[in-house]
Amino acid sequence: MSLLLFFCTFLFLLSKNTIANDIMVQKEHLSVGKTLVSSGQTFEFGFFSTNNTKNLYLGIWFKNITPITVVWVANRNHPLTDSAGVFTITDDGNIAVLNGSKIAIWSSKSSRSVGNPVVQLLESGNLVLKDDSASYLWQSFDYPTDTRLPGMKLGLDLKNGFSWYLTSWKNVNDPSLGDYSYGMDITGLPQFVILNASTKQFRSGVWNGVLYTGLVGFKLMDIFRNINDINADEVTSTFENKGNDSSVITRELLNERGKLQRFRWDKQTMKWIEMLVLPRDKCDAYNHCGINSICNIAISRTCECLQGFTAISPEQWSINNWTDGCVRKANLECASDIFVQIEGLKLPDMINFLVNQSMSLKECDSECRRNCSCTAYSNSDIREGGSGCILWFDDLFDVRKFSFVPLNQHLFLRLASSEGEPIFNNTKKKKKNSQVLMKVLVSVGSGVFFFCLVIFLIIWRTRRTDTVLNDGERRNDLDLPLFDLITIQSATNNFSHTNKVGEGGYGPVYKGKTSEGQEIAVKRLSKDSGQGSIEFKNEVILIAKLQHRNLVKLLGCCIQGEEKILVYEYMPNASLDYFIFDKKRSKLLDWDTRLSIVKCIAKGLLYLHQDSSLRIVHRDLKASNILLDWNMNPKISDFGMARLLGGEQTEAKTERLAGTYGYMSPEYAVDGHFSVKSDVFSFGVLVLETMSGKRNRGFYHDSHHHNLLGHAWILWNEGTPCELMEPGLEDSNFATSQKVLRCIQVGLLCVQTLPEDRPSMSAVVYMLSSENSLLLEPKEPGFFFERSLDDHTNSYPRNSENQVTNSLVAR
Ligand SMILES: *[C@@H]1O[C@H](CO)[C@@H](O)[C@H](O)[C@H]1NC(C)=O
Ligand SMILES: *[C@@H]1O[C@H](CO)[C@@H](O)[C@H](O)[C@H]1NC(C)=O
Ligand SMILES: *[C@@H]1O[C@H](CO)[C@@H](O)[C@H](O)[C@H]1NC(C)=O
Ligand SMILES: *[C@@H]1O[C@H](CO)[C@@H](O)[C@H](O)[C@H]1NC(C)=O
Ligand SMILES: *[C@@H]1O[C@H](CO)[C@@H](O)[C@H](O)[C@H]1NC(C)=O
Ligand SMILES: *[C@@H]1O[C@H](CO)[C@@H](O)[C@H](O)[C@H]1NC(C)=O
Ligand SMILES: *[C@@H]1O[C@H](CO)[C@@H](O)[C@H](O)[C@H]1NC(C)=O
Ligand SMILES: *[C@@H]1O[C@H](CO)[C@@H](O)[C@H](O)[C@H]1NC(C)=O
């Protein structure tokens, strides 16, 4: 019996052809179709071919990942064209690829001759050639192609004059040497650069003893730990998976378009998840704003001249062509020049420079003053209060500003004395004034924009056909209480003003008490719903069937003459906006409550989108439509309104019922396209508002003119998203901040510009509830520029509303 079992196992292994064999000795060879597999089954080594060609390449790939993900290629420029080729250890102890005529088309060219060489594919993905001695004779990790794995070095071996760098493939199907490379530049202080042939595309900014000044934005949730080794012998950087978790599979790729990406394999979805990409934004593009300027994603125009400088070509500059950069307003006078201090910069590139690591900042200052072509200086090392000196001469290249990162390094910029006082003196006041002016200009601009948007909407709405709300079931078998008007009138004290608790876009809401003592909320719908009573009743019955603990419960309705009234359960704790936007009341919502509120809203919305029979798009999700019960459980209200009020049939009505500025997705606001993904956008806004305690619209910040989404996006890019968190809540600690951070990231994913990039609500619920699930890197949000029109109402300004109606009547 046991013998049978043994053979069975043996046969099984044979048939799967996975006899783990990670070693090959001299005189053996590996022919096409045969592979070495690393001991833990992670990597496989052998010949592979790409999609378009019959070319064969020797390489290493992930064994259990499809489609094949190659991490290293030996003969990238010399493919094998016949399947009679082999991989072998040659007599002189090198490894080589021999073609059918036994001619080496690739070899390791190791110069040391050895005894008993063996080749081994390690579990790290490193292919090594070794003998009886301790060190490797050759290893693939020393000859990277386009991929870096944990443990691989990038940088320079100064002792042996050897450098490790990545080079891209020509295209996804051609591993031969492409145009792009990524490696360490030590012209001055060390920095990483991505080159296109020999043109800089991106640089990390110089190393200042603690970090690369342009890479401050690495995310807190980054799963990689970067290890920098900067000393007299070596300037290198490696990365490892946080916690050294060997079950986590990661890689860094310089792709064929010159982007550096970091990926993690997600075992659940069987997909590579992009965790980081460089360049990240336009300010990462090398010298994006031209010389002597500052690139800053936090300002609406992105580029500004350095203090004391002005655009070389003002007309080009005014149409956002930054090519020429900036020039001094006043010529330097040398002896009487002053230096202004600028904070938070990715320091200028090392073009014309001097570095002296043993100078103090004071010596640096006098050295720069002494030479008239010295334009700026800075400490070269920020550790222990700062030391060393960098001097820049002539024009300054590729400077970017971070608004929220406390970089403890200043640039001292030389200016003619006429260009004003050092920055910390009077200049602050001036800046304030110009900011106020800016603000006014932006307000005027956005007013015009708003107007145009309304016109747009009118045009689009009149042409649009809505398709999202499908018909669903139409059975009338539900017992929905029909209240009569008299009952409701007496419950609400005849719709008395004192009973009014709110005014939504669809009409006023009153608190009431039935004769049995039950508290109810009564929504008196605007009279012009444009739908017949029977249809309306059918709709109410359908909507009433939607039952979920995170939806406000519809108790009944009343249809009498012109009156259409909905009766809901009464929610004692008002709505979410009542708490989060109020200085005092917001303290009542601690982090646990906020996180739970966000999760519950997500579940309610998922129910509307997917799980209910009606598949409803809410279209007006916002903080004031989230009601809270005694236990602060949130319930979505006003769902199904578009259906109830016949929004589908009459465009004019849809117009008035459409969502709320600040919560509307770009495709909805501009094109009138709505879908579940426009609700997802509104949900994202709601999440960011709940985490920050700030309204999206009407958001104000000293250092930029964006709304809350823009603010969150800047903080995210600069690696400080926790700044968004409402300050001063009692249960703030590291564990909660990690949860909040996840929530903010989900929020940002939801407000991405393109609907197809936004997750579905089921993905959102999953991401919020499983704390170890992987999150994508969010892309730029939609509508993150500022508009300062007040927004506390639900509908459009009166005049334009009238215009809408009129224009429709006229048609
Ligand atoms: C290669 O071909 C397969 C199957 O035709 C396809 O799924 C895959 O996307 C292709 N890969 C590339 C890189 O073109
Ligand atoms: C092997 O390579 C040599 C040199 O490039 C070439 O002359 C020969 O034709 C190749 N043999 C085969 C079978 O491709
Ligand atoms: C790289 O250089 C080539 C040739 O000059 C150019 O066509 C290409 O657009 C450049 N790539 C990028 C990303 O700028
Ligand atoms: C991770 O593993 C590598 C190789 O085994 C080791 O050198 C390194 O010190 C480990 N790092 C941590 C943080 O444990
Ligand atoms: C941008 O400005 C430069 C220099 O003034 C000019 O040569 C170039 O044509 C301009 N580019 C565009 C797109 O106008
Ligand atoms: C660096 O500065 C120190 C102190 O001012 C000076 O003694 C030394 O000569 C300088 N080194 C170089 C290479 O200029
Ligand atoms: C100023 O520095 C530059 C760059 O190091 C050098 O070429 C030039 O000779 C210096 N000028 C003086 C007056 O020292
Ligand atoms: C600010 O200006 C005053 C004179 O207006 C001057 O005395 C002072 O030194 C300046 N402060 C700094 C930090 O330069």
PDB file of N, CA, C and O in Angstrom, residues 442-496:
ATOM      1  N   VAL A 442      -9.269  84.742  -8.316  1.00  0.00           N
ATOM      2  CA  VAL A 442      -9.726  83.365  -8.470  1.00  0.00           C
ATOM      3  C   VAL A 442     -11.233  83.285  -8.288  1.00  0.00           C
ATOM      4  O   VAL A 442     -11.933  82.611  -9.027  1.00  0.00           O
ATOM      5  N   SER A 443     -11.742  84.066  -7.326  1.00  0.00           N
ATOM      6  CA  SER A 443     -13.189  84.038  -7.091  1.00  0.00           C
ATOM      7  C   SER A 443     -13.936  84.499  -8.328  1.00  0.00           C
ATOM      8  O   SER A 443     -14.900  83.892  -8.756  1.00  0.00           O
ATOM      9  N   VAL A 444     -13.451  85.619  -8.899  1.00  0.00           N
ATOM     10  CA  VAL A 444     -14.097  86.127 -10.091  1.00  0.00           C
ATOM     11  C   VAL A 444     -14.033  85.081 -11.194  1.00  0.00           C
ATOM     12  O   VAL A 444     -15.034  84.723 -11.802  1.00  0.00           O
ATOM     13  N   GLY A 445     -12.820  84.526 -11.353  1.00  0.00           N
ATOM     14  CA  GLY A 445     -12.621  83.508 -12.376  1.00  0.00           C
ATOM     15  C   GLY A 445     -13.551  82.335 -12.183  1.00  0.00           C
ATOM     16  O   GLY A 445     -14.199  81.874 -13.124  1.00  0.00           O
ATOM     17  N   SER A 446     -13.681  81.908 -10.937  1.00  0.00           N
ATOM     18  CA  SER A 446     -14.489  80.718 -10.718  1.00  0.00           C
ATOM     19  C   SER A 446     -15.965  81.033 -10.858  1.00  0.00           C
ATOM     20  O   SER A 446     -16.757  80.176 -11.215  1.00  0.00           O
ATOM     21  N   GLY A 447     -16.329  82.309 -10.593  1.00  0.00           N
ATOM     22  CA  GLY A 447     -17.711  82.705 -10.808  1.00  0.00           C
ATOM     23  C   GLY A 447     -18.073  82.542 -12.276  1.00  0.00           C
ATOM     24  O   GLY A 447     -19.101  81.960 -12.619  1.00  0.00           O
ATOM     25  N   VAL A 448     -17.155  83.007 -13.118  1.00  0.00           N
ATOM     26  CA  VAL A 448     -17.362  82.867 -14.552  1.00  0.00           C
ATOM     27  C   VAL A 448     -17.441  81.394 -14.917  1.00  0.00           C
ATOM     28  O   VAL A 448     -18.314  80.958 -15.656  1.00  0.00           O
ATOM     29  N   PHE A 449     -16.532  80.621 -14.320  1.00  0.00           N
ATOM     30  CA  PHE A 449     -16.507  79.186 -14.592  1.00  0.00           C
ATOM     31  C   PHE A 449     -17.841  78.541 -14.205  1.00  0.00           C
ATOM     32  O   PHE A 449     -18.427  77.767 -14.942  1.00  0.00           O
ATOM     33  N   PHE A 450     -18.313  78.931 -13.044  1.00  0.00           N
ATOM     34  CA  PHE A 450     -19.549  78.365 -12.523  1.00  0.00           C
ATOM     35  C   PHE A 450     -20.694  78.638 -13.493  1.00  0.00           C
ATOM     36  O   PHE A 450     -21.472  77.760 -13.836  1.00  0.00           O
ATOM     37  N   PHE A 451     -20.728  79.872 -13.971  1.00  0.00           N
ATOM     38  CA  PHE A 451     -21.769  80.262 -14.895  1.00  0.00           C
ATOM     39  C   PHE A 451     -21.711  79.416 -16.159  1.00  0.00           C
ATOM     40  O   PHE A 451     -22.706  78.866 -16.620  1.00  0.00           O
ATOM     41  N   CYS A 452     -20.478  79.269 -16.680  1.00  0.00           N
ATOM     42  CA  CYS A 452     -20.297  78.469 -17.890  1.00  0.00           C
ATOM     43  C   CYS A 452     -20.763  77.032 -17.658  1.00  0.00           C
ATOM     44  O   CYS A 452     -21.371  76.403 -18.519  1.00  0.00           O
ATOM     45  N   LEU A 453     -20.459  76.558 -16.441  1.00  0.00           N
ATOM     46  CA  LEU A 453     -20.807  75.188 -16.118  1.00  0.00           C
ATOM     47  C   LEU A 453     -22.317  75.007 -16.183  1.00  0.00           C
ATOM     48  O   LEU A 453     -22.821  74.023 -16.725  1.00  0.00           O
ATOM     49  N   VAL A 454     -23.028  75.988 -15.645  1.00  0.00           N
ATOM     50  CA  VAL A 454     -24.485  75.904 -15.636  1.00  0.00           C
ATOM     51  C   VAL A 454     -25.012  75.866 -17.065  1.00  0.00           C
ATOM     52  O   VAL A 454     -25.865  75.055 -17.412  1.00  0.00           O
ATOM     53  N   ILE A 455     -24.423  76.731 -17.907  1.00  0.00           N
ATOM     54  CA  ILE A 455     -24.846  76.758 -19.307  1.00  0.00           C
ATOM     55  C   ILE A 455     -24.601  75.395 -19.950  1.00  0.00           C
ATOM     56  O   ILE A 455     -25.452  74.822 -20.628  1.00  0.00           O
ATOM     57  N   PHE A 456     -23.413  74.858 -19.640  1.00  0.00           N
ATOM     58  CA  PHE A 456     -23.045  73.543 -20.131  1.00  0.00           C
ATOM     59  C   PHE A 456     -24.093  72.501 -19.762  1.00  0.00           C
ATOM     60  O   PHE A 456     -24.542  71.708 -20.564  1.00  0.00           O
ATOM     61  N   LEU A 457     -24.429  72.579 -18.478  1.00  0.00           N
ATOM     62  CA  LEU A 457     -25.377  71.594 -17.950  1.00  0.00           C
ATOM     63  C   LEU A 457     -26.692  71.677 -18.689  1.00  0.00           C
ATOM     64  O   LEU A 457     -27.274  70.672 -19.057  1.00  0.00           O
ATOM     65  N   ILE A 458     -27.110  72.919 -18.925  1.00  0.00           N
ATOM     66  CA  ILE A 458     -28.394  73.099 -19.595  1.00  0.00           C
ATOM     67  C   ILE A 458     -28.352  72.409 -20.945  1.00  0.00           C
ATOM     68  O   ILE A 458     -29.236  71.638 -21.306  1.00  0.00           O
ATOM     69  N   ILE A 459     -27.247  72.706 -21.669  1.00  0.00           N
ATOM     70  CA  ILE A 459     -27.132  72.140 -23.007  1.00  0.00           C
ATOM     71  C   ILE A 459     -27.129  70.623 -22.951  1.00  0.00           C
ATOM     72  O   ILE A 459     -27.849  69.939 -23.665  1.00  0.00           O
ATOM     73  N   TRP A 460     -26.337  70.113 -22.006  1.00  0.00           N
ATOM     74  CA  TRP A 460     -26.184  68.658 -21.975  1.00  0.00           C
ATOM     75  C   TRP A 460     -27.417  67.937 -21.495  1.00  0.00           C
ATOM     76  O   TRP A 460     -27.798  66.914 -22.015  1.00  0.00           O
ATOM     77  N   ARG A 461     -28.017  68.507 -20.458  1.00  0.00           N
ATOM     78  CA  ARG A 461     -29.171  67.837 -19.891  1.00  0.00           C
ATOM     79  C   ARG A 461     -30.278  67.688 -20.908  1.00  0.00           C
ATOM     80  O   ARG A 461     -31.016  66.732 -20.930  1.00  0.00           O
ATOM     81  N   THR A 462     -30.403  68.721 -21.755  1.00  0.00           N
ATOM     82  CA  THR A 462     -31.505  68.663 -22.684  1.00  0.00           C
ATOM     83  C   THR A 462     -31.269  67.605 -23.750  1.00  0.00           C
ATOM     84  O   THR A 462     -32.176  67.207 -24.450  1.00  0.00           O
ATOM     85  N   ARG A 463     -30.022  67.143 -23.867  1.00  0.00           N
ATOM     86  CA  ARG A 463     -29.747  66.160 -24.913  1.00  0.00           C
ATOM     87  C   ARG A 463     -29.606  64.753 -24.369  1.00  0.00           C
ATOM     88  O   ARG A 463     -29.449  63.796 -25.107  1.00  0.00           O
ATOM     89  N   ARG A 464     -29.634  64.657 -23.056  1.00  0.00           N
ATOM     90  CA  ARG A 464     -29.197  63.425 -22.451  1.00  0.00           C
ATOM     91  C   ARG A 464     -30.351  62.433 -22.292  1.00  0.00           C
ATOM     92  O   ARG A 464     -31.489  62.798 -22.088  1.00  0.00           O
ATOM     93  N   THR A 465     -30.021  61.194 -22.381  1.00  0.00           N
ATOM     94  CA  THR A 465     -31.015  60.208 -21.978  1.00  0.00           C
ATOM     95  C   THR A 465     -30.429  59.393 -20.839  1.00  0.00           C
ATOM     96  O   THR A 465     -29.329  58.919 -20.908  1.00  0.00           O
ATOM     97  N   ASP A 466     -31.176  59.284 -19.806  1.00  0.00           N
ATOM     98  CA  ASP A 466     -30.673  58.562 -18.638  1.00  0.00           C
ATOM     99  C   ASP A 466     -30.974  57.087 -18.770  1.00  0.00           C
ATOM    100  O   ASP A 466     -32.054  56.704 -19.163  1.00  0.00           O
ATOM    101  N   THR A 467     -30.011  56.300 -18.443  1.00  0.00           N
ATOM    102  CA  THR A 467     -30.229  54.873 -18.635  1.00  0.00           C
ATOM    103  C   THR A 467     -29.949  54.059 -17.390  1.00  0.00           C
ATOM    104  O   THR A 467     -30.132  52.866 -17.382  1.00  0.00           O
ATOM    105  N   VAL A 468     -29.485  54.737 -16.356  1.00  0.00           N
ATOM    106  CA  VAL A 468     -28.977  53.931 -15.256  1.00  0.00           C
ATOM    107  C   VAL A 468     -30.047  53.260 -14.412  1.00  0.00           C
ATOM    108  O   VAL A 468     -29.946  52.100 -14.062  1.00  0.00           O
ATOM    109  N   LEU A 469     -31.081  54.026 -14.123  1.00  0.00           N
ATOM    110  CA  LEU A 469     -32.105  53.417 -13.285  1.00  0.00           C
ATOM    111  C   LEU A 469     -32.954  52.475 -14.130  1.00  0.00           C
ATOM    112  O   LEU A 469     -33.702  52.902 -14.992  1.00  0.00           O
ATOM    113  N   ASN A 470     -32.786  51.216 -13.913  1.00  0.00           N
ATOM    114  CA  ASN A 470     -33.574  50.308 -14.732  1.00  0.00           C
ATOM    115  C   ASN A 470     -34.920  50.030 -14.064  1.00  0.00           C
ATOM    116  O   ASN A 470     -35.204  50.487 -12.970  1.00  0.00           O
ATOM    117  N   ASP A 471     -35.715  49.301 -14.716  1.00  0.00           N
ATOM    118  CA  ASP A 471     -37.084  49.233 -14.255  1.00  0.00           C
ATOM    119  C   ASP A 471     -37.342  48.401 -13.014  1.00  0.00           C
ATOM    120  O   ASP A 471     -38.180  48.702 -12.205  1.00  0.00           O
ATOM    121  N   GLY A 472     -36.577  47.377 -12.863  1.00  0.00           N
ATOM    122  CA  GLY A 472     -36.753  46.555 -11.672  1.00  0.00           C
ATOM    123  C   GLY A 472     -38.110  45.881 -11.639  1.00  0.00           C
ATOM    124  O   GLY A 472     -38.843  45.858 -12.622  1.00  0.00           O
ATOM    125  N   GLU A 473     -38.459  45.355 -10.479  1.00  0.00           N
ATOM    126  CA  GLU A 473     -39.719  44.636 -10.376  1.00  0.00           C
ATOM    127  C   GLU A 473     -40.864  45.627 -10.215  1.00  0.00           C
ATOM    128  O   GLU A 473     -40.705  46.723  -9.741  1.00  0.00           O
ATOM    129  N   ARG A 474     -42.010  45.228 -10.621  1.00  0.00           N
ATOM    130  CA  ARG A 474     -43.165  46.104 -10.459  1.00  0.00           C
ATOM    131  C   ARG A 474     -44.326  45.326  -9.844  1.00  0.00           C
ATOM    132  O   ARG A 474     -45.342  45.093 -10.465  1.00  0.00           O
ATOM    133  N   ARG A 475     -44.100  44.898  -8.633  1.00  0.00           N
ATOM    134  CA  ARG A 475     -45.199  44.207  -7.955  1.00  0.00           C
ATOM    135  C   ARG A 475     -45.713  45.087  -6.842  1.00  0.00           C
ATOM    136  O   ARG A 475     -44.962  45.806  -6.195  1.00  0.00           O
ATOM    137  N   ASN A 476     -46.993  45.056  -6.627  1.00  0.00           N
ATOM    138  CA  ASN A 476     -47.586  45.943  -5.640  1.00  0.00           C
ATOM    139  C   ASN A 476     -47.987  45.195  -4.375  1.00  0.00           C
ATOM    140  O   ASN A 476     -48.974  45.512  -3.744  1.00  0.00           O
ATOM    141  N   ASP A 477     -47.225  44.186  -4.021  1.00  0.00           N
ATOM    142  CA  ASP A 477     -47.707  43.317  -2.951  1.00  0.00           C
ATOM    143  C   ASP A 477     -47.224  43.754  -1.573  1.00  0.00           C
ATOM    144  O   ASP A 477     -47.257  43.009  -0.624  1.00  0.00           O
ATOM    145  N   LEU A 478     -46.737  44.967  -1.472  1.00  0.00           N
ATOM    146  CA  LEU A 478     -46.234  45.395  -0.184  1.00  0.00           C
ATOM    147  C   LEU A 478     -47.286  46.232   0.530  1.00  0.00           C
ATOM    148  O   LEU A 478     -47.960  47.048  -0.077  1.00  0.00           O
ATOM    149  N   ASP A 479     -47.376  46.019   1.819  1.00  0.00           N
ATOM    150  CA  ASP A 479     -48.329  46.823   2.577  1.00  0.00           C
ATOM    151  C   ASP A 479     -47.671  48.115   2.989  1.00  0.00           C
ATOM    152  O   ASP A 479     -47.068  48.204   4.042  1.00  0.00           O
ATOM    153  N   LEU A 480     -47.805  49.097   2.159  1.00  0.00           N
ATOM    154  CA  LEU A 480     -47.248  50.383   2.527  1.00  0.00           C
ATOM    155  C   LEU A 480     -48.372  51.239   3.072  1.00  0.00           C
ATOM    156  O   LEU A 480     -49.341  51.517   2.378  1.00  0.00           O
ATOM    157  N   PRO A 481     -48.267  51.618   4.343  1.00  0.00           N
ATOM    158  CA  PRO A 481     -49.354  52.428   4.905  1.00  0.00           C
ATOM    159  C   PRO A 481     -49.547  53.714   4.112  1.00  0.00           C
ATOM    160  O   PRO A 481     -48.574  54.369   3.754  1.00  0.00           O
ATOM    161  N   LEU A 482     -50.807  53.982   3.796  1.00  0.00           N
ATOM    162  CA  LEU A 482     -51.142  55.253   3.176  1.00  0.00           C
ATOM    163  C   LEU A 482     -51.682  56.161   4.271  1.00  0.00           C
ATOM    164  O   LEU A 482     -52.708  55.858   4.877  1.00  0.00           O
ATOM    165  N   PHE A 483     -50.945  57.180   4.550  1.00  0.00           N
ATOM    166  CA  PHE A 483     -51.416  58.126   5.567  1.00  0.00           C
ATOM    167  C   PHE A 483     -52.387  59.087   4.897  1.00  0.00           C
ATOM    168  O   PHE A 483     -52.216  59.406   3.723  1.00  0.00           O
ATOM    169  N   ASP A 484     -53.400  59.535   5.654  1.00  0.00           N
ATOM    170  CA  ASP A 484     -54.172  60.595   5.003  1.00  0.00           C
ATOM    171  C   ASP A 484     -53.696  61.949   5.477  1.00  0.00           C
ATOM    172  O   ASP A 484     -53.043  62.095   6.501  1.00  0.00           O
ATOM    173  N   LEU A 485     -54.011  62.942   4.689  1.00  0.00           N
ATOM    174  CA  LEU A 485     -53.443  64.265   4.885  1.00  0.00           C
ATOM    175  C   LEU A 485     -53.773  64.837   6.260  1.00  0.00           C
ATOM    176  O   LEU A 485     -52.941  65.453   6.908  1.00  0.00           O
ATOM    177  N   ILE A 486     -54.997  64.551   6.698  1.00  0.00           N
ATOM    178  CA  ILE A 486     -55.431  65.062   8.007  1.00  0.00           C
ATOM    179  C   ILE A 486     -54.491  64.566   9.102  1.00  0.00           C
ATOM    180  O   ILE A 486     -54.041  65.314   9.956  1.00  0.00           O
ATOM    181  N   THR A 487     -54.183  63.253   9.076  1.00  0.00           N
ATOM    182  CA  THR A 487     -53.297  62.655  10.077  1.00  0.00           C
ATOM    183  C   THR A 487     -51.954  63.367  10.089  1.00  0.00           C
ATOM    184  O   THR A 487     -51.416  63.713  11.139  1.00  0.00           O
ATOM    185  N   ILE A 488     -51.440  63.579   8.876  1.00  0.00           N
ATOM    186  CA  ILE A 488     -50.123  64.195   8.783  1.00  0.00           C
ATOM    187  C   ILE A 488     -50.168  65.641   9.257  1.00  0.00           C
ATOM    188  O   ILE A 488     -49.280  66.096   9.967  1.00  0.00           O
ATOM    189  N   GLN A 489     -51.231  66.305   8.887  1.00  0.00           N
ATOM    190  CA  GLN A 489     -51.355  67.695   9.318  1.00  0.00           C
ATOM    191  C   GLN A 489     -51.378  67.792  10.834  1.00  0.00           C
ATOM    192  O   GLN A 489     -50.729  68.645  11.423  1.00  0.00           O
ATOM    193  N   SER A 490     -52.104  66.877  11.460  1.00  0.00           N
ATOM    194  CA  SER A 490     -52.171  66.973  12.917  1.00  0.00           C
ATOM    195  C   SER A 490     -50.845  66.538  13.548  1.00  0.00           C
ATOM    196  O   SER A 490     -50.418  67.066  14.554  1.00  0.00           O
ATOM    197  N   ALA A 491     -50.145  65.579  12.898  1.00  0.00           N
ATOM    198  CA  ALA A 491     -48.862  65.137  13.456  1.00  0.00           C
ATOM    199  C   ALA A 491     -47.819  66.252  13.385  1.00  0.00           C
ATOM    200  O   ALA A 491     -46.926  66.331  14.226  1.00  0.00           O
ATOM    201  N   THR A 492     -47.912  67.084  12.378  1.00  0.00           N
ATOM    202  CA  THR A 492     -46.891  68.123  12.211  1.00  0.00           C
ATOM    203  C   THR A 492     -47.387  69.498  12.595  1.00  0.00           C
ATOM    204  O   THR A 492     -46.786  70.504  12.235  1.00  0.00           O
ATOM    205  N   ASN A 493     -48.527  69.501  13.331  1.00  0.00           N
ATOM    206  CA  ASN A 493     -49.059  70.787  13.738  1.00  0.00           C
ATOM    207  C   ASN A 493     -49.348  71.669  12.523  1.00  0.00           C
ATOM    208  O   ASN A 493     -48.968  72.835  12.475  1.00  0.00           O
ATOM    209  N   ASN A 494     -49.952  71.021  11.550  1.00  0.00           N
ATOM    210  CA  ASN A 494     -50.271  71.671  10.269  1.00  0.00           C
ATOM    211  C   ASN A 494     -49.049  72.307   9.599  1.00  0.00           C
ATOM    212  O   ASN A 494     -49.052  73.462   9.210  1.00  0.00           O
ATOM    213  N   PHE A 495     -48.018  71.466   9.477  1.00  0.00           N
ATOM    214  CA  PHE A 495     -46.751  71.891   8.852  1.00  0.00           C
ATOM    215  C   PHE A 495     -46.259  73.199   9.459  1.00  0.00           C
ATOM    216  O   PHE A 495     -45.856  74.124   8.766  1.00  0.00           O
ATOM    217  N   SER A 496     -46.302  73.249  10.761  1.00  0.00           N
ATOM    218  CA  SER A 496     -45.949  74.512  11.402  1.00  0.00           C
ATOM    219  C   SER A 496     -44.453  74.755  11.288  1.00  0.00           C
ATOM    220  O   SER A 496     -43.635  73.831  11.204  1.00  0.00           O
TER     221      SER A 496
END
